[in-house]
Amino acid sequence: MDNYRSELRDRLRARIAELETAMQGLATDFQKSSAEVRRVSQQLRRAGGRYGFPEVTEAAGSTELAEDGRLPEAAGRLLDVLKSVGRGSDS
């Protein structure tokens, strides 16, 4: 399991960048960017479960299902969780 968790951490950098880019677009093209935020969130929800990161699964699921008015806040929380997980270790 530790190898899988390390693998997810290695992939997080790209996912964080994807999520940040989509979040920036929420102010100018909400429909397109919200769909992208939800798509990335869905992928992260699945990966969190597969790799043993329940905190990622929970935050990503909340973001994926967030009402439009709460999406930026939920995505921000997800981003915080991802950054925290990315800094962690399995030791």
Short mmCIF file of the C-alpha atoms (twelve columns), coordinates in Angstrom:
data_MODEL
# 
_entry.id   MODEL 
# 
loop_
_atom_site.group_PDB 
_atom_site.id 
_atom_site.type_symbol 
_atom_site.label_atom_id 
_atom_site.label_alt_id 
_atom_site.label_comp_id 
_atom_site.label_asym_id 
_atom_site.label_seq_id 
_atom_site.Cartn_x 
_atom_site.Cartn_y 
_atom_site.Cartn_z 
_atom_site.pdbx_PDB_model_num 
ATOM 1  C CA . MET A 1  0.000   0.000  0.000   1 
ATOM 2  C CA . ASP A 2  2.864   2.381  0.746   1 
ATOM 3  C CA . ASN A 3  4.020   2.197  -2.886  1 
ATOM 4  C CA . TYR A 4  0.509   3.086  -4.051  1 
ATOM 5  C CA . ARG A 5  0.345   6.012  -1.649  1 
ATOM 6  C CA . SER A 6  3.713   7.271  -2.916  1 
ATOM 7  C CA . GLU A 7  2.463   6.888  -6.476  1 
ATOM 8  C CA . LEU A 8  -0.566  9.071  -5.745  1 
ATOM 9  C CA . ARG A 9  1.626   11.702 -4.122  1 
ATOM 10 C CA . ASP A 10 3.804   11.752 -7.242  1 
ATOM 11 C CA . ARG A 11 0.725   12.415 -9.381  1 
ATOM 12 C CA . LEU A 12 -0.717  15.078 -7.125  1 
ATOM 13 C CA . ARG A 13 1.399   17.900 -8.515  1 
ATOM 14 C CA . ALA A 14 -0.289  17.602 -11.913 1 
ATOM 15 C CA . ARG A 15 -3.756  17.292 -10.360 1 
ATOM 16 C CA . ILE A 16 -3.154  20.330 -8.162  1 
ATOM 17 C CA . ALA A 17 -2.155  22.360 -11.218 1 
ATOM 18 C CA . GLU A 18 -5.234  21.147 -13.116 1 
ATOM 19 C CA . LEU A 19 -7.531  22.061 -10.255 1 
ATOM 20 C CA . GLU A 20 -5.931  25.482 -9.764  1 
ATOM 21 C CA . THR A 21 -6.309  26.289 -13.468 1 
ATOM 22 C CA . ALA A 22 -9.955  25.235 -13.472 1 
ATOM 23 C CA . MET A 23 -10.626 27.235 -10.296 1 
ATOM 24 C CA . GLN A 24 -9.156  30.370 -11.873 1 
ATOM 25 C CA . GLY A 25 -11.632 30.035 -14.736 1 
ATOM 26 C CA . LEU A 26 -14.664 29.966 -12.441 1 
ATOM 27 C CA . ALA A 27 -14.836 33.770 -12.464 1 
ATOM 28 C CA . THR A 28 -14.839 34.104 -16.258 1 
ATOM 29 C CA . ASP A 29 -16.493 30.934 -17.595 1 
ATOM 30 C CA . PHE A 30 -18.269 29.258 -14.707 1 
ATOM 31 C CA . GLN A 31 -20.046 26.605 -16.759 1 
ATOM 32 C CA . LYS A 32 -16.934 25.279 -18.484 1 
ATOM 33 C CA . SER A 33 -14.644 25.630 -15.476 1 
ATOM 34 C CA . SER A 34 -17.108 24.121 -13.010 1 
ATOM 35 C CA . ALA A 35 -17.396 21.061 -15.238 1 
ATOM 36 C CA . GLU A 36 -13.602 20.767 -15.205 1 
ATOM 37 C CA . VAL A 37 -13.423 21.189 -11.414 1 
ATOM 38 C CA . ARG A 38 -16.026 18.441 -11.028 1 
ATOM 39 C CA . ARG A 39 -14.226 16.157 -13.502 1 
ATOM 40 C CA . VAL A 40 -10.912 16.487 -11.666 1 
ATOM 41 C CA . SER A 41 -12.717 16.035 -8.341  1 
ATOM 42 C CA . GLN A 42 -14.328 12.818 -9.530  1 
ATOM 43 C CA . GLN A 43 -10.953 11.427 -10.599 1 
ATOM 44 C CA . LEU A 44 -9.428  12.402 -7.260  1 
ATOM 45 C CA . ARG A 45 -12.313 10.856 -5.330  1 
ATOM 46 C CA . ARG A 46 -11.687 7.539  -7.042  1 
ATOM 47 C CA . ALA A 47 -7.911  7.756  -6.639  1 
ATOM 48 C CA . GLY A 48 -8.202  8.657  -2.962  1 
ATOM 49 C CA . GLY A 49 -10.190 5.496  -2.326  1 
ATOM 50 C CA . ARG A 50 -7.928  3.329  -4.420  1 
ATOM 51 C CA . TYR A 51 -4.727  4.588  -2.812  1 
ATOM 52 C CA . GLY A 52 -5.928  4.788  0.790   1 
ATOM 53 C CA . PHE A 53 -6.435  8.526  1.276   1 
ATOM 54 C CA . PRO A 54 -9.920  8.889  2.771   1 
ATOM 55 C CA . GLU A 55 -9.367  12.614 3.308   1 
ATOM 56 C CA . VAL A 56 -8.906  13.066 -0.454  1 
ATOM 57 C CA . THR A 57 -11.951 10.915 -1.176  1 
ATOM 58 C CA . GLU A 58 -14.115 12.941 1.201   1 
ATOM 59 C CA . ALA A 59 -12.973 16.395 0.048   1 
ATOM 60 C CA . ALA A 60 -13.154 15.438 -3.632  1 
ATOM 61 C CA . GLY A 61 -16.629 13.948 -3.211  1 
ATOM 62 C CA . SER A 62 -17.835 17.109 -1.485  1 
ATOM 63 C CA . THR A 63 -16.430 19.203 -4.319  1 
ATOM 64 C CA . GLU A 64 -17.908 17.005 -7.018  1 
ATOM 65 C CA . LEU A 65 -21.381 17.268 -5.455  1 
ATOM 66 C CA . ALA A 66 -21.207 20.892 -4.270  1 
ATOM 67 C CA . GLU A 67 -23.941 23.302 -5.268  1 
ATOM 68 C CA . ASP A 68 -22.718 25.889 -7.763  1 
ATOM 69 C CA . GLY A 69 -22.603 28.651 -5.137  1 
ATOM 70 C CA . ARG A 70 -20.419 26.530 -2.872  1 
ATOM 71 C CA . LEU A 71 -18.141 25.071 -5.527  1 
ATOM 72 C CA . PRO A 72 -15.269 27.575 -5.172  1 
ATOM 73 C CA . GLU A 73 -15.161 27.056 -1.403  1 
ATOM 74 C CA . ALA A 74 -15.317 23.253 -1.722  1 
ATOM 75 C CA . ALA A 75 -12.613 23.264 -4.394  1 
ATOM 76 C CA . GLY A 76 -10.427 25.418 -2.154  1 
ATOM 77 C CA . ARG A 77 -10.779 22.909 0.677   1 
ATOM 78 C CA . LEU A 78 -9.922  20.084 -1.719  1 
ATOM 79 C CA . LEU A 79 -6.840  21.960 -2.837  1 
ATOM 80 C CA . ASP A 80 -5.742  22.373 0.793   1 
ATOM 81 C CA . VAL A 81 -6.197  18.627 1.402   1 
ATOM 82 C CA . LEU A 82 -4.218  17.748 -1.725  1 
ATOM 83 C CA . LYS A 83 -1.345  19.991 -0.713  1 
ATOM 84 C CA . SER A 84 -1.343  18.506 2.773   1 
ATOM 85 C CA . VAL A 85 -1.299  14.950 1.440   1 
ATOM 86 C CA . GLY A 86 1.445   15.868 -0.994  1 
ATOM 87 C CA . ARG A 87 3.649   16.987 1.890   1 
ATOM 88 C CA . GLY A 88 2.968   13.858 3.973   1 
ATOM 89 C CA . SER A 89 5.007   10.710 4.323   1 
ATOM 90 C CA . ASP A 90 4.255   7.033  4.929   1 
ATOM 91 C CA . SER A 91 6.931   6.569  7.570   1 
# 
